[in-house]
GROMACS .gro file of C-alpha atoms in nm:
model
  385
    1MET     CA    1  -6.252  -1.334   1.319
    2SER     CA    2  -6.143  -1.627   1.122
    3ARG     CA    3  -5.813  -1.659   0.984
    4ASN     CA    4  -5.982  -1.640   0.656
    5ASP     CA    5  -6.099  -1.310   0.725
    6ILE     CA    6  -5.746  -1.140   0.743
    7ARG     CA    7  -5.590  -1.027   0.419
    8GLN     CA    8  -5.210  -0.923   0.419
    9GLU     CA    9  -5.139  -0.566   0.391
   10PRO     CA   10  -5.006  -0.419   0.083
   11ARG     CA   11  -4.677  -0.319   0.110
   12ARG     CA   12  -4.633   0.030   0.206
   13THR     CA   13  -4.380   0.254  -0.093
   14ALA     CA   14  -4.191   0.523  -0.030
   15ASP     CA   15  -4.321   0.853  -0.068
   16PRO     CA   16  -4.183   1.063  -0.306
   17GLY     CA   17  -4.219   1.398  -0.101
   18GLU     CA   18  -4.079   1.186   0.244
   19PRO     CA   19  -3.732   1.288   0.325
   20ALA     CA   20  -3.460   1.071   0.211
   21ALA     CA   21  -3.245   0.833   0.421
   22PRO     CA   22  -2.984   1.059   0.613
   23PRO     CA   23  -2.635   1.102   0.452
   24LEU     CA   24  -2.350   0.918   0.602
   25PRO     CA   25  -2.111   1.156   0.781
   26GLY     CA   26  -1.855   1.311   0.590
   27ARG     CA   27  -1.936   1.119   0.291
   28THR     CA   28  -2.146   1.212  -0.041
   29VAL     CA   29  -2.327   0.967  -0.223
   30LEU     CA   30  -2.226   1.042  -0.650
   31ARG     CA   31  -2.536   0.847  -0.866
   32SER     CA   32  -2.527   0.795  -1.193
   33GLY     CA   33  -2.836   0.519  -1.344
   34GLY     CA   34  -2.770   0.209  -1.101
   35LEU     CA   35  -2.433   0.291  -0.983
   36SER     CA   36  -2.340   0.458  -0.670
   37VAL     CA   37  -1.971   0.533  -0.548
   38THR     CA   38  -1.976   0.666  -0.177
   39LEU     CA   39  -1.704   0.912  -0.136
   40HIS     CA   40  -1.503   1.033   0.163
   41ARG     CA   41  -1.437   1.400   0.132
   42ARG     CA   42  -1.168   1.480   0.344
   43SER     CA   43  -0.950   1.194   0.194
   44ALA     CA   44  -1.079   1.343  -0.127
   45ALA     CA   45  -0.919   1.635   0.048
   46VAL     CA   46  -0.613   1.492   0.128
   47SER     CA   47  -0.585   1.314  -0.194
   48ALA     CA   48  -0.555   1.642  -0.363
   49LEU     CA   49  -0.310   1.767  -0.147
   50LEU     CA   50  -0.065   1.501  -0.157
   51LEU     CA   51  -0.075   1.493  -0.577
   52ILE     CA   52  -0.025   1.851  -0.518
   53ALA     CA   53   0.293   1.781  -0.265
   54LEU     CA   54   0.407   1.431  -0.506
   55LEU     CA   55   0.391   1.702  -0.808
   56GLY     CA   56   0.665   1.969  -0.607
   57ALA     CA   57   0.872   1.672  -0.513
   58VAL     CA   58   0.903   1.544  -0.876
   59THR     CA   59   0.992   1.922  -0.961
   60ALA     CA   60   1.220   1.938  -0.725
   61ALA     CA   61   1.376   1.585  -0.798
   62LEU     CA   62   1.411   1.695  -1.177
   63CYS     CA   63   1.538   2.022  -1.129
   64LEU     CA   64   1.804   2.010  -0.806
   65GLY     CA   65   2.091   1.813  -0.838
   66ASP     CA   66   2.430   1.813  -0.912
   67THR     CA   67   2.338   2.044  -1.201
   68TYR     CA   68   2.075   2.323  -1.131
   69ILE     CA   69   1.829   2.328  -1.383
   70THR     CA   70   1.538   2.603  -1.379
   71PHE     CA   71   1.138   2.518  -1.387
   72ALA     CA   72   1.149   2.718  -1.714
   73ASP     CA   73   1.418   2.452  -1.845
   74THR     CA   74   1.282   2.163  -1.767
   75ILE     CA   75   0.974   2.182  -1.879
   76ALA     CA   76   1.153   2.329  -2.193
   77THR     CA   77   1.348   1.941  -2.197
   78LEU     CA   78   1.049   1.790  -2.164
   79THR     CA   79   0.861   1.924  -2.431
   80GLY     CA   80   1.206   1.974  -2.729
   81GLN     CA   81   1.552   2.018  -2.722
   82THR     CA   82   1.760   2.203  -2.502
   83GLY     CA   83   2.144   2.175  -2.341
   84TYR     CA   84   1.964   1.968  -2.094
   85ASP     CA   85   1.864   1.665  -2.242
   86ARG     CA   86   2.052   1.417  -2.109
   87THR     CA   87   2.069   1.541  -1.770
   88ILE     CA   88   1.671   1.552  -1.766
   89GLU     CA   89   1.547   1.269  -1.979
   90VAL     CA   90   1.808   0.979  -1.913
   91LEU     CA   91   1.933   1.061  -1.555
   92ARG     CA   92   1.682   1.204  -1.329
   93LEU     CA   93   1.343   1.114  -1.529
   94PRO     CA   94   1.284   0.775  -1.569
   95ARG     CA   95   1.401   0.684  -1.182
   96THR     CA   96   1.219   1.000  -1.075
   97VAL     CA   97   0.899   0.799  -1.247
   98LEU     CA   98   1.021   0.517  -1.127
   99ALA     CA   99   1.025   0.650  -0.793
  100VAL     CA  100   0.664   0.741  -0.824
  101ALA     CA  101   0.536   0.373  -0.976
  102ALA     CA  102   0.707   0.203  -0.690
  103GLY     CA  103   0.625   0.402  -0.397
  104ALA     CA  104   0.245   0.400  -0.522
  105ALA     CA  105   0.242   0.042  -0.570
  106LEU     CA  106   0.372  -0.034  -0.197
  107GLY     CA  107   0.154   0.218  -0.073
  108ILE     CA  108  -0.134  -0.020  -0.185
  109ALA     CA  109   0.007  -0.346  -0.096
  110GLY     CA  110   0.092  -0.212   0.190
  111ALA     CA  111  -0.326  -0.030   0.289
  112LEU     CA  112  -0.385  -0.363   0.143
  113ILE     CA  113  -0.230  -0.565   0.319
  114GLN     CA  114  -0.332  -0.377   0.625
  115SER     CA  115  -0.654  -0.381   0.626
  116VAL     CA  116  -0.621  -0.784   0.589
  117ALA     CA  117  -0.474  -0.770   0.890
  118ARG     CA  118  -0.625  -0.540   1.098
  119ASN     CA  119  -0.322  -0.456   1.181
  120PRO     CA  120  -0.151  -0.094   1.141
  121LEU     CA  121   0.220  -0.295   1.194
  122ALA     CA  122   0.144  -0.554   0.914
  123SER     CA  123   0.336  -0.477   0.549
  124PRO     CA  124   0.501  -0.693   0.294
  125ASP     CA  125   0.867  -0.614   0.437
  126ILE     CA  126   0.691  -0.824   0.779
  127ILE     CA  127   0.480  -1.102   0.614
  128GLY     CA  128   0.796  -1.227   0.414
  129VAL     CA  129   0.746  -1.084   0.069
  130THR     CA  130   1.031  -0.858   0.113
  131ALA     CA  131   1.191  -1.153   0.254
  132GLY     CA  132   1.125  -1.399  -0.009
  133ALA     CA  133   1.243  -1.130  -0.322
  134GLY     CA  134   1.569  -1.094  -0.122
  135LEU     CA  135   1.612  -1.489  -0.118
  136ALA     CA  136   1.560  -1.512  -0.453
  137ALA     CA  137   1.774  -1.195  -0.565
  138THR     CA  138   2.032  -1.266  -0.367
  139PHE     CA  139   2.054  -1.640  -0.523
  140ALA     CA  140   2.079  -1.501  -0.893
  141LEU     CA  141   2.350  -1.212  -0.792
  142THR     CA  142   2.551  -1.477  -0.616
  143ALA     CA  143   2.526  -1.803  -0.890
  144GLY     CA  144   2.636  -1.565  -1.161
  145LEU     CA  145   2.320  -1.566  -1.314
  146SER     CA  146   2.253  -1.289  -1.611
  147TYR     CA  147   2.134  -0.961  -1.466
  148ALA     CA  148   1.841  -0.988  -1.701
  149LEU     CA  149   1.706  -1.272  -1.493
  150LEU     CA  150   1.746  -1.075  -1.155
  151ALA     CA  151   1.383  -0.928  -1.148
  152PRO     CA  152   1.200  -1.196  -1.269
  153ALA     CA  153   1.367  -1.400  -0.958
  154ALA     CA  154   1.234  -1.133  -0.766
  155LEU     CA  155   0.915  -1.154  -0.864
  156THR     CA  156   0.927  -1.494  -0.822
  157GLY     CA  157   1.038  -1.500  -0.491
  158GLY     CA  158   0.808  -1.298  -0.351
  159LEU     CA  159   0.541  -1.466  -0.521
  160ALA     CA  160   0.660  -1.768  -0.342
  161ALA     CA  161   0.699  -1.642   0.000
  162ALA     CA  162   0.375  -1.468  -0.060
  163ALA     CA  163   0.243  -1.810  -0.150
  164ILE     CA  164   0.338  -2.025   0.158
  165VAL     CA  165   0.259  -1.728   0.416
  166LEU     CA  166  -0.117  -1.788   0.249
  167LEU     CA  167  -0.118  -2.151   0.257
  168VAL     CA  168  -0.022  -2.192   0.640
  169ALA     CA  169  -0.245  -1.854   0.774
  170ASN     CA  170  -0.534  -2.021   0.556
  171ARG     CA  171  -0.491  -2.330   0.756
  172GLY     CA  172  -0.932  -2.344   0.854
  173SER     CA  173  -0.951  -1.984   0.824
  174LEU     CA  174  -0.774  -1.680   0.710
  175SER     CA  175  -0.763  -1.520   1.022
  176ALA     CA  176  -0.576  -1.195   1.071
  177PRO     CA  177  -0.357  -1.258   1.387
  178ARG     CA  178  -0.283  -1.638   1.181
  179PHE     CA  179  -0.165  -1.412   0.900
  180VAL     CA  180   0.068  -1.162   1.088
  181LEU     CA  181   0.217  -1.469   1.258
  182ALA     CA  182   0.288  -1.684   0.975
  183GLY     CA  183   0.438  -1.398   0.800
  184VAL     CA  184   0.657  -1.353   0.980
  185ALA     CA  185   0.768  -1.704   1.133
  186VAL     CA  186   0.846  -1.713   0.704
  187ALA     CA  187   1.007  -1.360   0.691
  188VAL     CA  188   1.265  -1.505   0.962
  189LEU     CA  189   1.330  -1.817   0.803
  190LEU     CA  190   1.419  -1.620   0.433
  191LYS     CA  191   1.657  -1.402   0.592
  192SER     CA  192   1.807  -1.659   0.764
  193GLY     CA  193   1.857  -1.826   0.403
  194THR     CA  194   1.951  -1.478   0.302
  195GLN     CA  195   2.238  -1.455   0.531
  196ILE     CA  196   2.365  -1.838   0.465
  197LEU     CA  197   2.399  -1.703   0.099
  198LEU     CA  198   2.593  -1.366   0.167
  199LEU     CA  199   2.815  -1.553   0.327
  200ALA     CA  200   2.881  -1.841   0.138
  201ALA     CA  201   2.918  -1.581  -0.183
  202ASP     CA  202   3.240  -1.403  -0.322
  203ALA     CA  203   3.299  -1.090  -0.183
  204ILE     CA  204   3.211  -0.865  -0.496
  205ASP     CA  205   2.876  -1.072  -0.562
  206ALA     CA  206   2.756  -1.059  -0.209
  207GLN     CA  207   2.820  -0.667  -0.223
  208ARG     CA  208   2.606  -0.635  -0.468
  209ALA     CA  209   2.382  -0.828  -0.354
  210GLN     CA  210   2.349  -0.616  -0.001
  211ILE     CA  211   2.326  -0.328  -0.225
  212TRP     CA  212   2.024  -0.513  -0.383
  213LEU     CA  213   1.866  -0.593  -0.046
  214ILE     CA  214   1.874  -0.195   0.077
  215GLY     CA  215   1.721  -0.095  -0.179
  216THR     CA  216   1.852   0.120  -0.472
  217LEU     CA  217   1.656   0.331  -0.800
  218ALA     CA  218   2.014   0.406  -0.935
  219GLY     CA  219   2.096   0.276  -1.256
  220ARG     CA  220   1.741   0.200  -1.304
  221GLY     CA  221   1.583   0.291  -1.615
  222TRP     CA  222   1.278   0.308  -1.853
  223ASN     CA  223   1.267  -0.046  -1.890
  224GLU     CA  224   1.192  -0.074  -1.505
  225ALA     CA  225   0.940   0.262  -1.486
  226ALA     CA  226   0.731   0.101  -1.768
  227PHE     CA  227   0.722  -0.232  -1.661
  228LEU     CA  228   0.561  -0.135  -1.307
  229ALA     CA  229   0.320   0.147  -1.486
  230VAL     CA  230   0.212  -0.103  -1.741
  231PHE     CA  231   0.106  -0.354  -1.461
  232LEU     CA  232  -0.046  -0.058  -1.204
  233LEU     CA  233  -0.256  -0.014  -1.504
  234LEU     CA  234  -0.333  -0.395  -1.606
  235ALA     CA  235  -0.439  -0.402  -1.216
  236LEU     CA  236  -0.674  -0.100  -1.205
  237PRO     CA  237  -0.967  -0.323  -1.222
  238ALA     CA  238  -0.874  -0.552  -0.946
  239LEU     CA  239  -0.780  -0.219  -0.758
  240VAL     CA  240  -1.164  -0.081  -0.810
  241TRP     CA  241  -1.295  -0.442  -0.702
  242ALA     CA  242  -1.069  -0.394  -0.352
  243GLN     CA  243  -1.184  -0.010  -0.316
  244ARG     CA  244  -1.523  -0.175  -0.336
  245ALA     CA  245  -1.454  -0.492  -0.094
  246LEU     CA  246  -1.277  -0.311   0.146
  247ASP     CA  247  -1.595  -0.147   0.328
  248THR     CA  248  -1.647  -0.428   0.536
  249THR     CA  249  -1.283  -0.529   0.652
  250ASP     CA  250  -1.465  -0.345   0.928
  251LEU     CA  251  -1.693  -0.567   1.029
  252ASP     CA  252  -1.649  -0.915   1.225
  253ASP     CA  253  -1.696  -1.232   1.087
  254PRO     CA  254  -2.042  -1.302   1.148
  255THR     CA  255  -2.177  -0.991   1.067
  256ALA     CA  256  -1.994  -1.000   0.718
  257THR     CA  257  -2.096  -1.318   0.675
  258GLY     CA  258  -2.447  -1.248   0.793
  259ILE     CA  259  -2.451  -0.943   0.469
  260GLY     CA  260  -2.350  -1.252   0.215
  261VAL     CA  261  -1.985  -1.125   0.231
  262ARG     CA  262  -1.733  -1.455   0.175
  263VAL     CA  263  -1.484  -1.333   0.426
  264THR     CA  264  -1.227  -1.581   0.347
  265GLY     CA  265  -1.241  -1.563  -0.068
  266GLN     CA  266  -1.256  -1.199  -0.001
  267ARG     CA  267  -0.971  -1.161   0.236
  268LEU     CA  268  -0.742  -1.391   0.015
  269GLY     CA  269  -0.831  -1.233  -0.291
  270LEU     CA  270  -0.753  -0.877  -0.111
  271ALA     CA  271  -0.405  -1.057   0.039
  272VAL     CA  272  -0.320  -1.182  -0.325
  273LEU     CA  273  -0.338  -0.854  -0.486
  274GLY     CA  274  -0.134  -0.659  -0.204
  275VAL     CA  275   0.131  -0.903  -0.258
  276VAL     CA  276   0.139  -0.960  -0.630
  277LEU     CA  277   0.156  -0.532  -0.621
  278ALA     CA  278   0.449  -0.544  -0.355
  279SER     CA  279   0.678  -0.812  -0.549
  280ALA     CA  280   0.650  -0.631  -0.852
  281ALA     CA  281   0.807  -0.324  -0.704
  282VAL     CA  282   1.075  -0.523  -0.517
  283ALA     CA  283   1.178  -0.673  -0.826
  284GLN     CA  284   1.223  -0.332  -0.964
  285VAL     CA  285   1.388  -0.133  -0.714
  286GLY     CA  286   1.508  -0.375  -0.450
  287ALA     CA  287   1.406  -0.417  -0.068
  288VAL     CA  288   1.301  -0.024  -0.034
  289GLU     CA  289   1.140  -0.158   0.326
  290PHE     CA  290   0.884   0.039   0.541
  291VAL     CA  291   0.733   0.197   0.213
  292ALA     CA  292   0.453   0.045   0.253
  293LEU     CA  293   0.433   0.039   0.558
  294ALA     CA  294   0.445   0.437   0.673
  295ALA     CA  295   0.255   0.546   0.377
  296PRO     CA  296  -0.115   0.356   0.464
  297GLN     CA  297  -0.063   0.464   0.840
  298ILE     CA  298   0.009   0.840   0.729
  299ALA     CA  299  -0.263   0.832   0.474
  300ARG     CA  300  -0.495   0.719   0.740
  301ARG     CA  301  -0.417   0.911   0.979
  302LEU     CA  302  -0.437   1.229   0.748
  303ALA     CA  303  -0.779   1.132   0.613
  304ARG     CA  304  -0.865   1.033   0.953
  305THR     CA  305  -1.056   0.728   0.848
  306SER     CA  306  -1.092   0.340   1.005
  307ARG     CA  307  -0.886   0.174   0.770
  308PRO     CA  308  -0.575   0.318   0.497
  309PRO     CA  309  -0.731   0.471   0.171
  310LEU     CA  310  -0.581   0.332  -0.136
  311LEU     CA  311  -0.547   0.611  -0.317
  312ALA     CA  312  -0.421   0.850  -0.012
  313SER     CA  313  -0.201   0.590   0.036
  314ALA     CA  314  -0.052   0.500  -0.313
  315LEU     CA  315   0.028   0.895  -0.287
  316THR     CA  316   0.189   0.909  -0.001
  317GLY     CA  317   0.409   0.613  -0.120
  318ALA     CA  318   0.499   0.777  -0.425
  319VAL     CA  319   0.593   1.099  -0.203
  320LEU     CA  320   0.829   0.933   0.032
  321LEU     CA  321   1.010   0.713  -0.205
  322VAL     CA  322   1.009   1.024  -0.474
  323LEU     CA  323   1.175   1.257  -0.198
  324ALA     CA  324   1.398   0.983  -0.048
  325ASP     CA  325   1.543   0.857  -0.390
  326TRP     CA  326   1.600   1.244  -0.419
  327LEU     CA  327   1.795   1.290  -0.109
  328GLY     CA  328   2.012   1.034  -0.179
  329ARG     CA  329   2.137   1.154  -0.414
  330THR     CA  330   2.181   1.522  -0.365
  331ALA     CA  331   2.243   1.555  -0.026
  332PHE     CA  332   2.569   1.344   0.085
  333GLY     CA  333   2.807   1.535  -0.155
  334ASP     CA  334   2.958   1.255  -0.443
  335TYR     CA  335   2.818   1.029  -0.276
  336GLN     CA  336   2.478   0.872  -0.368
  337MET     CA  337   2.279   0.701  -0.072
  338PRO     CA  338   2.052   0.477  -0.112
  339ALA     CA  339   1.646   0.569  -0.078
  340GLY     CA  340   1.626   0.214   0.086
  341VAL     CA  341   1.849   0.331   0.376
  342LEU     CA  342   1.673   0.673   0.407
  343THR     CA  343   1.302   0.465   0.393
  344ALA     CA  344   1.479   0.255   0.706
  345ALA     CA  345   1.556   0.564   0.893
  346LEU     CA  346   1.210   0.731   0.865
  347GLY     CA  347   1.018   0.367   0.906
  348GLY     CA  348   1.242   0.306   1.223
  349VAL     CA  349   1.136   0.604   1.371
  350TYR     CA  350   0.814   0.599   1.251
  351LEU     CA  351   0.752   0.237   1.413
  352ILE     CA  352   0.879   0.322   1.760
  353TYR     CA  353   0.613   0.669   1.693
  354LEU     CA  354   0.378   0.422   1.629
  355LEU     CA  355   0.417   0.242   1.903
  356LEU     CA  356   0.450   0.511   2.200
  357THR     CA  357   0.146   0.669   2.034
  358LYS     CA  358  -0.024   0.376   1.982
  359GLY     CA  359  -0.032   0.235   2.350
  360THR     CA  360  -0.125   0.551   2.495
  361ARG     CA  361  -0.480   0.714   2.263
  362ASN     CA  362  -0.568   0.294   2.376
  363GLU     CA  363  -0.538   0.364   2.778
  364LYS     CA  364  -0.702   0.675   2.719
  365SER     CA  365  -0.964   0.591   2.502
  366THR     CA  366  -1.036   0.205   2.660
  367PRO     CA  367  -0.968   0.179   3.020
  368GLY     CA  368  -1.156  -0.106   3.052
  369ARG     CA  369  -1.247  -0.392   2.799
  370ARG     CA  370  -1.393  -0.343   2.498
  371PRO     CA  371  -1.786  -0.444   2.512
  372ARG     CA  372  -1.866  -0.648   2.268
  373LEU     CA  373  -2.147  -0.525   1.966
  374GLY     CA  374  -2.477  -0.701   2.027
  375LEU     CA  375  -2.720  -0.767   1.745
  376ARG     CA  376  -2.811  -0.410   1.749
  377GLY     CA  377  -2.480  -0.267   1.754
  378ARG     CA  378  -2.392  -0.487   1.440
  379ALA     CA  379  -2.680  -0.366   1.272
  380GLY     CA  380  -2.599  -0.011   1.264
  381ARG     CA  381  -2.219  -0.092   1.184
  382VAL     CA  382  -2.382  -0.237   0.870
  383ARG     CA  383  -2.630   0.054   0.846
  384ASP     CA  384  -2.292   0.264   0.845
  385LEU     CA  385  -2.171   0.138   0.512
   0.00000   0.00000   0.00000
């Protein structure tokens, strides 16, 4: 038989009667025309429960305080006029809405940064974003600048710190360990600058700056809440892209490159989105720490996913900050504890727990060196996406 007698076989088409590809475990694929979305069922259920918990936390924050207001009177105040208009609509509702928006922004920012860094200990607090915003805010408060310039200065400081971190970490390639180490180094330098400014400032200015550095929602109103709410709405298209881009963060660099993913550009985009959200939140509520660290990991453990889910992380961050602000306002008598103090205490305890359990689980699950994935293993991970 000569080569001319060899004919190419026609490509086999899928038989409509053949069974479809096996479904992904724990996921449901929603299709509409040419679009398809993969839904993690447990993550969706956890998000629904977290939304119920958030509604309960918001209800407690509006009803409970120095003046107890029933749920019926609270609803009546929100829909009409009662004797509690000032208490609800001026004192409690604005800072509660701000806590929801800021907590959600910090939770999403932490989830993005931890996914890029592939490190559960990475957060805006660790990589220098909060330190940069704190340094700029401290300078504004101690230099006698107008209070209206405080939020823009903090936002600029956070973004500038993130730019320095990304510039240092992106020398060659934006690898996860290099990104975290660069952030820690920049954060230490910026915090030392903040301490120098506090020591050189007047006592009253230094005290005002110290309260801001702790993080508090006291004295905040609708302006700050509206800014963050609009900011999150404008960032919604970028968050939709981030949700799809995060599907490839679990892959190693050769596998991701092999399926056409621009690894460095994608990591850079996700990191920039995370630091922008964190900077915007910190600029409005101060340096509230550990919400961005704890919320994504709590959401990941509840959803049992390989990386922090964005929606569940946002809801967890909102619940944590609303509860911290409510407890700081009501649990200490006449003294109002800043929300940042309670979130720092929660974050410190959770950080110790995370460090202890992480080492124990790794020793039990991986007694030896983790084997490297071959070509067949990488193909399997790609197929699971």
